[in-house]
Amino acid sequence: MEPSNETVVRSSDSDRVLVIMAKAPRPGAVKTRLTPSLSPEAVTVFYRCLLDDTLALARSLGDVEVAIMCPESDVNELARLAGEDVSVVAQQGEGLAAGLTSVFAHFAEGHPRRTIAFNSDSPHLPRSVLEGAFTTLAAHDVVVGPTDDGGYYLVGAKASYPALFARDGMGTSSALNRLLSNARALELSIGFSDPFYDIDVADDLTRLAAELRPAPMRAPRTAQWLKEWELVAAQSRAGTGGL
């Protein structure tokens, strides 16, 4: 019998929580901006690699509770994929802004902890950057990790601020500015992590492949997928195959 869609929670005494914002890997539901150059099925396999490596990165941190925040319909599937040591929590409402609001309402409200929401497509981020984000959060109300395209790959807080993600446009070039504007309106102190990049379009695949080629163990599942993708792409250019 399939369990009902509900939050799957593991207990933890850690005062540091890393929450991965994720979706169940299904064709047409994840990384849709990659589909002009890849089939939905290929994108789904790639996303699963990203998620697996992101979970491995999260687990490599010391004394950190690892969790996933996701749409309610994805809880059961992600709980099976993530394993018994990871809490999987259904967000309240739809969309990423609702998901981020749910992270801090669930993990920080009434139990102040350093809670960081992290995207599911940056497994290549150096572990030291995540550790640094938790350290920065100890001295600020909010920590933000900017991306090259005007968004952010992580955001952390020690309490729940429902207005922080009001009018959030994450996924747009103004997402970071909107977040910072909301934080300043709430008179919150802001600290920053190193700028980084996430994986949204085909050019990001090329950049990530080049970065992981000399160091595949940083994200081994993703590196192997990219190696195969580059091989198929080369064959396609030579007229011997295609994606």
Short mmCIF file of C-alpha atoms in Angstrom, two decimals:
data_model
loop_
_atom_site.label_atom_id
_atom_site.label_comp_id
_atom_site.label_asym_id
_atom_site.label_seq_id
_atom_site.Cartn_x
_atom_site.Cartn_y
_atom_site.Cartn_z
CA MET A 1 0.00 0.00 0.00
CA GLU A 2 1.27 3.48 -0.88
CA PRO A 3 1.58 5.82 2.11
CA SER A 4 -0.41 9.03 2.03
CA ASN A 5 1.28 12.25 0.98
CA GLU A 6 2.44 13.73 4.25
CA THR A 7 5.49 15.17 5.87
CA VAL A 8 8.18 12.63 6.77
CA VAL A 9 10.18 14.02 9.69
CA ARG A 10 13.36 12.71 11.33
CA SER A 11 14.32 14.03 14.75
CA SER A 12 17.54 15.98 15.27
CA ASP A 13 19.12 17.98 18.06
CA SER A 14 21.31 20.05 15.73
CA ASP A 15 20.98 23.82 15.80
CA ARG A 16 21.96 23.96 12.09
CA VAL A 17 19.52 22.88 9.38
CA LEU A 18 20.16 22.66 5.66
CA VAL A 19 16.92 22.40 3.70
CA ILE A 20 17.12 21.44 0.03
CA MET A 21 14.40 22.92 -2.17
CA ALA A 22 13.47 20.04 -4.45
CA LYS A 23 10.87 18.44 -6.68
CA ALA A 24 10.31 14.80 -7.53
CA PRO A 25 12.31 13.98 -10.68
CA ARG A 26 9.55 13.64 -13.29
CA PRO A 27 9.66 14.50 -17.01
CA GLY A 28 8.37 17.99 -17.66
CA ALA A 29 8.45 18.99 -13.99
CA VAL A 30 12.13 19.80 -13.41
CA LYS A 31 14.76 21.95 -15.13
CA THR A 32 12.37 22.80 -17.97
CA ARG A 33 14.69 25.51 -19.35
CA LEU A 34 17.04 22.72 -20.44
CA THR A 35 14.44 21.01 -22.63
CA PRO A 36 15.17 22.99 -25.80
CA SER A 37 18.51 21.17 -25.95
CA LEU A 38 17.66 17.94 -24.08
CA SER A 39 14.69 15.60 -24.01
CA PRO A 40 12.46 15.75 -20.91
CA GLU A 41 13.61 12.23 -20.03
CA ALA A 42 17.29 13.23 -20.22
CA VAL A 43 16.64 16.31 -18.11
CA THR A 44 14.91 14.15 -15.50
CA VAL A 45 17.87 11.78 -15.23
CA PHE A 46 20.22 14.75 -14.98
CA TYR A 47 18.13 16.34 -12.23
CA ARG A 48 18.19 13.09 -10.27
CA CYS A 49 22.00 13.16 -10.47
CA LEU A 50 22.06 16.76 -9.25
CA LEU A 51 19.74 15.93 -6.36
CA ASP A 52 21.69 12.83 -5.31
CA ASP A 53 24.96 14.75 -5.32
CA THR A 54 23.39 17.68 -3.48
CA LEU A 55 22.20 15.32 -0.75
CA ALA A 56 25.71 13.86 -0.53
CA LEU A 57 27.14 17.38 -0.18
CA ALA A 58 24.64 18.17 2.57
CA ARG A 59 25.45 14.97 4.43
CA SER A 60 29.16 15.79 4.30
CA LEU A 61 28.65 18.75 6.65
CA GLY A 62 29.26 18.18 10.32
CA ASP A 63 26.43 18.45 12.85
CA VAL A 64 23.79 19.60 10.37
CA GLU A 65 20.23 18.34 10.07
CA VAL A 66 19.43 17.67 6.41
CA ALA A 67 15.90 18.11 5.11
CA ILE A 68 13.95 18.57 1.89
CA MET A 69 11.10 21.02 1.31
CA CYS A 70 8.87 20.11 -1.62
CA PRO A 71 5.33 20.23 -3.00
CA GLU A 72 2.94 17.98 -1.08
CA SER A 73 2.49 15.65 -4.05
CA ASP A 74 6.23 14.91 -4.10
CA VAL A 75 6.75 13.95 -0.45
CA ASN A 76 6.51 10.16 -0.80
CA GLU A 77 8.73 9.90 -3.86
CA LEU A 78 11.41 12.17 -2.43
CA ALA A 79 11.32 10.37 0.92
CA ARG A 80 12.11 7.12 -0.88
CA LEU A 81 14.92 8.74 -2.85
CA ALA A 82 16.45 10.66 0.06
CA GLY A 83 16.73 7.89 2.62
CA GLU A 84 15.81 7.52 6.25
CA ASP A 85 18.14 10.19 7.62
CA VAL A 86 16.48 13.08 5.74
CA SER A 87 13.25 14.85 6.72
CA VAL A 88 10.93 15.54 3.80
CA VAL A 89 8.44 18.32 4.47
CA ALA A 90 5.45 19.39 2.39
CA GLN A 91 5.36 23.12 1.75
CA GLN A 92 2.28 25.19 2.43
CA GLY A 93 1.01 26.80 -0.77
CA GLU A 94 2.34 26.71 -4.31
CA GLY A 95 5.46 28.13 -5.86
CA LEU A 96 8.98 28.74 -4.66
CA ALA A 97 8.15 31.77 -2.52
CA ALA A 98 5.63 29.65 -0.61
CA GLY A 99 8.22 26.90 -0.29
CA LEU A 100 10.84 29.25 1.14
CA THR A 101 8.33 30.73 3.56
CA SER A 102 7.46 27.19 4.64
CA VAL A 103 11.11 26.36 5.33
CA PHE A 104 11.47 28.95 8.04
CA ALA A 105 7.94 28.57 9.39
CA HIS A 106 8.62 24.87 9.89
CA PHE A 107 12.23 24.79 11.05
CA ALA A 108 12.79 28.16 12.74
CA GLU A 109 9.45 29.28 14.16
CA GLY A 110 9.39 28.72 17.94
CA HIS A 111 12.75 26.91 17.84
CA PRO A 112 15.41 29.41 16.76
CA ARG A 113 18.08 27.65 14.72
CA ARG A 114 20.38 28.58 11.89
CA THR A 115 18.31 27.38 8.96
CA ILE A 116 19.51 27.59 5.36
CA ALA A 117 17.41 26.85 2.28
CA PHE A 118 19.62 25.57 -0.55
CA ASN A 119 18.79 24.82 -4.16
CA SER A 120 18.99 21.28 -5.51
CA ASP A 121 21.22 22.02 -8.51
CA SER A 122 24.50 23.23 -7.03
CA PRO A 123 26.20 20.02 -5.81
CA HIS A 124 29.47 21.43 -7.13
CA LEU A 125 29.43 24.19 -4.51
CA PRO A 126 32.49 23.85 -2.26
CA ARG A 127 31.51 22.51 1.15
CA SER A 128 33.46 25.38 2.73
CA VAL A 129 30.95 27.84 1.26
CA LEU A 130 28.06 26.16 3.06
CA GLU A 131 30.04 26.05 6.29
CA GLY A 132 30.83 29.72 5.81
CA ALA A 133 27.16 30.53 5.27
CA PHE A 134 26.26 29.02 8.64
CA THR A 135 29.08 31.02 10.26
CA THR A 136 27.89 34.22 8.59
CA LEU A 137 24.33 33.54 9.73
CA ALA A 138 25.50 33.39 13.35
CA ALA A 139 26.34 37.11 13.11
CA HIS A 140 23.42 38.28 10.91
CA ASP A 141 19.66 37.92 10.71
CA VAL A 142 19.82 36.69 7.10
CA VAL A 143 22.48 35.17 4.86
CA VAL A 144 22.20 35.16 1.06
CA GLY A 145 24.23 33.41 -1.63
CA PRO A 146 23.92 35.40 -4.89
CA THR A 147 24.00 33.80 -8.34
CA ASP A 148 25.50 35.25 -11.49
CA ASP A 149 22.08 35.78 -13.08
CA GLY A 150 20.60 38.02 -10.39
CA GLY A 151 19.06 35.26 -8.27
CA TYR A 152 20.33 33.38 -5.24
CA TYR A 153 21.28 29.78 -4.56
CA LEU A 154 20.79 29.88 -0.80
CA VAL A 155 19.08 31.98 1.82
CA GLY A 156 19.23 31.49 5.56
CA ALA A 157 17.66 32.94 8.67
CA LYS A 158 17.39 32.23 12.40
CA ALA A 159 13.70 33.05 12.61
CA SER A 160 10.60 33.05 10.44
CA TYR A 161 9.91 36.29 8.54
CA PRO A 162 6.80 35.68 6.39
CA ALA A 163 7.21 39.00 4.57
CA LEU A 164 10.78 38.17 3.50
CA PHE A 165 9.62 36.40 0.34
CA ALA A 166 6.66 38.64 -0.45
CA ARG A 167 6.48 39.31 -4.19
CA ASP A 168 9.38 36.91 -4.57
CA GLY A 169 10.45 36.48 -8.17
CA MET A 170 13.04 33.76 -7.70
CA GLY A 171 13.93 32.51 -11.11
CA THR A 172 14.04 36.05 -12.51
CA SER A 173 16.90 38.51 -12.83
CA SER A 174 15.40 40.67 -10.08
CA ALA A 175 15.03 37.92 -7.45
CA LEU A 176 18.04 38.94 -5.39
CA ASN A 177 17.14 42.62 -5.41
CA ARG A 178 13.61 41.83 -4.29
CA LEU A 179 14.85 39.67 -1.45
CA LEU A 180 17.31 42.30 -0.27
CA SER A 181 14.65 45.01 -0.50
CA ASN A 182 12.29 42.94 1.65
CA ALA A 183 15.04 42.21 4.19
CA ARG A 184 15.92 45.89 4.49
CA ALA A 185 12.27 46.82 4.88
CA LEU A 186 12.16 44.39 7.81
CA GLU A 187 15.34 46.01 9.19
CA LEU A 188 17.21 42.71 9.09
CA SER A 189 20.99 42.55 8.99
CA ILE A 190 22.26 40.79 5.86
CA GLY A 191 25.40 38.74 5.33
CA PHE A 192 26.56 37.25 2.05
CA SER A 193 28.06 33.98 0.87
CA ASP A 194 30.35 33.74 -2.13
CA PRO A 195 28.65 34.40 -5.49
CA PHE A 196 28.08 31.19 -7.45
CA TYR A 197 26.08 29.78 -10.35
CA ASP A 198 23.32 27.23 -10.65
CA ILE A 199 22.23 25.10 -13.58
CA ASP A 200 19.40 26.54 -15.69
CA VAL A 201 20.35 26.57 -19.38
CA ALA A 202 22.55 24.61 -21.79
CA ASP A 203 25.53 26.95 -21.35
CA ASP A 204 25.52 26.08 -17.66
CA LEU A 205 25.99 22.41 -18.56
CA THR A 206 29.13 23.26 -20.51
CA ARG A 207 30.48 25.35 -17.65
CA LEU A 208 29.74 22.65 -15.08
CA ALA A 209 31.23 19.90 -17.24
CA ALA A 210 34.47 21.86 -17.53
CA GLU A 211 34.57 22.45 -13.79
CA LEU A 212 33.95 18.82 -12.84
CA ARG A 213 36.19 17.24 -15.49
CA PRO A 214 39.38 17.59 -13.40
CA ALA A 215 37.57 16.90 -10.09
CA PRO A 216 34.63 14.52 -10.73
CA MET A 217 34.40 13.40 -7.10
CA ARG A 218 33.01 16.79 -6.16
CA ALA A 219 29.73 15.62 -7.71
CA PRO A 220 30.34 12.10 -9.06
CA ARG A 221 26.88 11.23 -10.38
CA THR A 222 26.56 14.57 -12.13
CA ALA A 223 30.10 14.34 -13.50
CA GLN A 224 29.40 10.91 -15.01
CA TRP A 225 26.16 12.12 -16.63
CA LEU A 226 27.96 15.14 -18.09
CA LYS A 227 30.75 12.95 -19.44
CA GLU A 228 28.19 10.84 -21.29
CA TRP A 229 26.34 13.96 -22.45
CA GLU A 230 29.53 15.43 -23.91
CA LEU A 231 30.23 12.16 -25.73
CA VAL A 232 26.76 12.05 -27.25
CA ALA A 233 26.98 15.75 -28.17
CA ALA A 234 30.32 15.14 -29.91
CA GLN A 235 28.85 12.22 -31.84
CA SER A 236 25.89 14.35 -32.83
CA ARG A 237 28.17 17.08 -34.18
CA ALA A 238 30.01 14.40 -36.15
CA GLY A 239 26.73 13.17 -37.57
CA THR A 240 26.80 9.79 -35.83
CA GLY A 241 24.09 10.29 -33.26
CA GLY A 242 21.96 12.75 -31.35
CA LEU A 243 20.22 13.47 -28.09
#
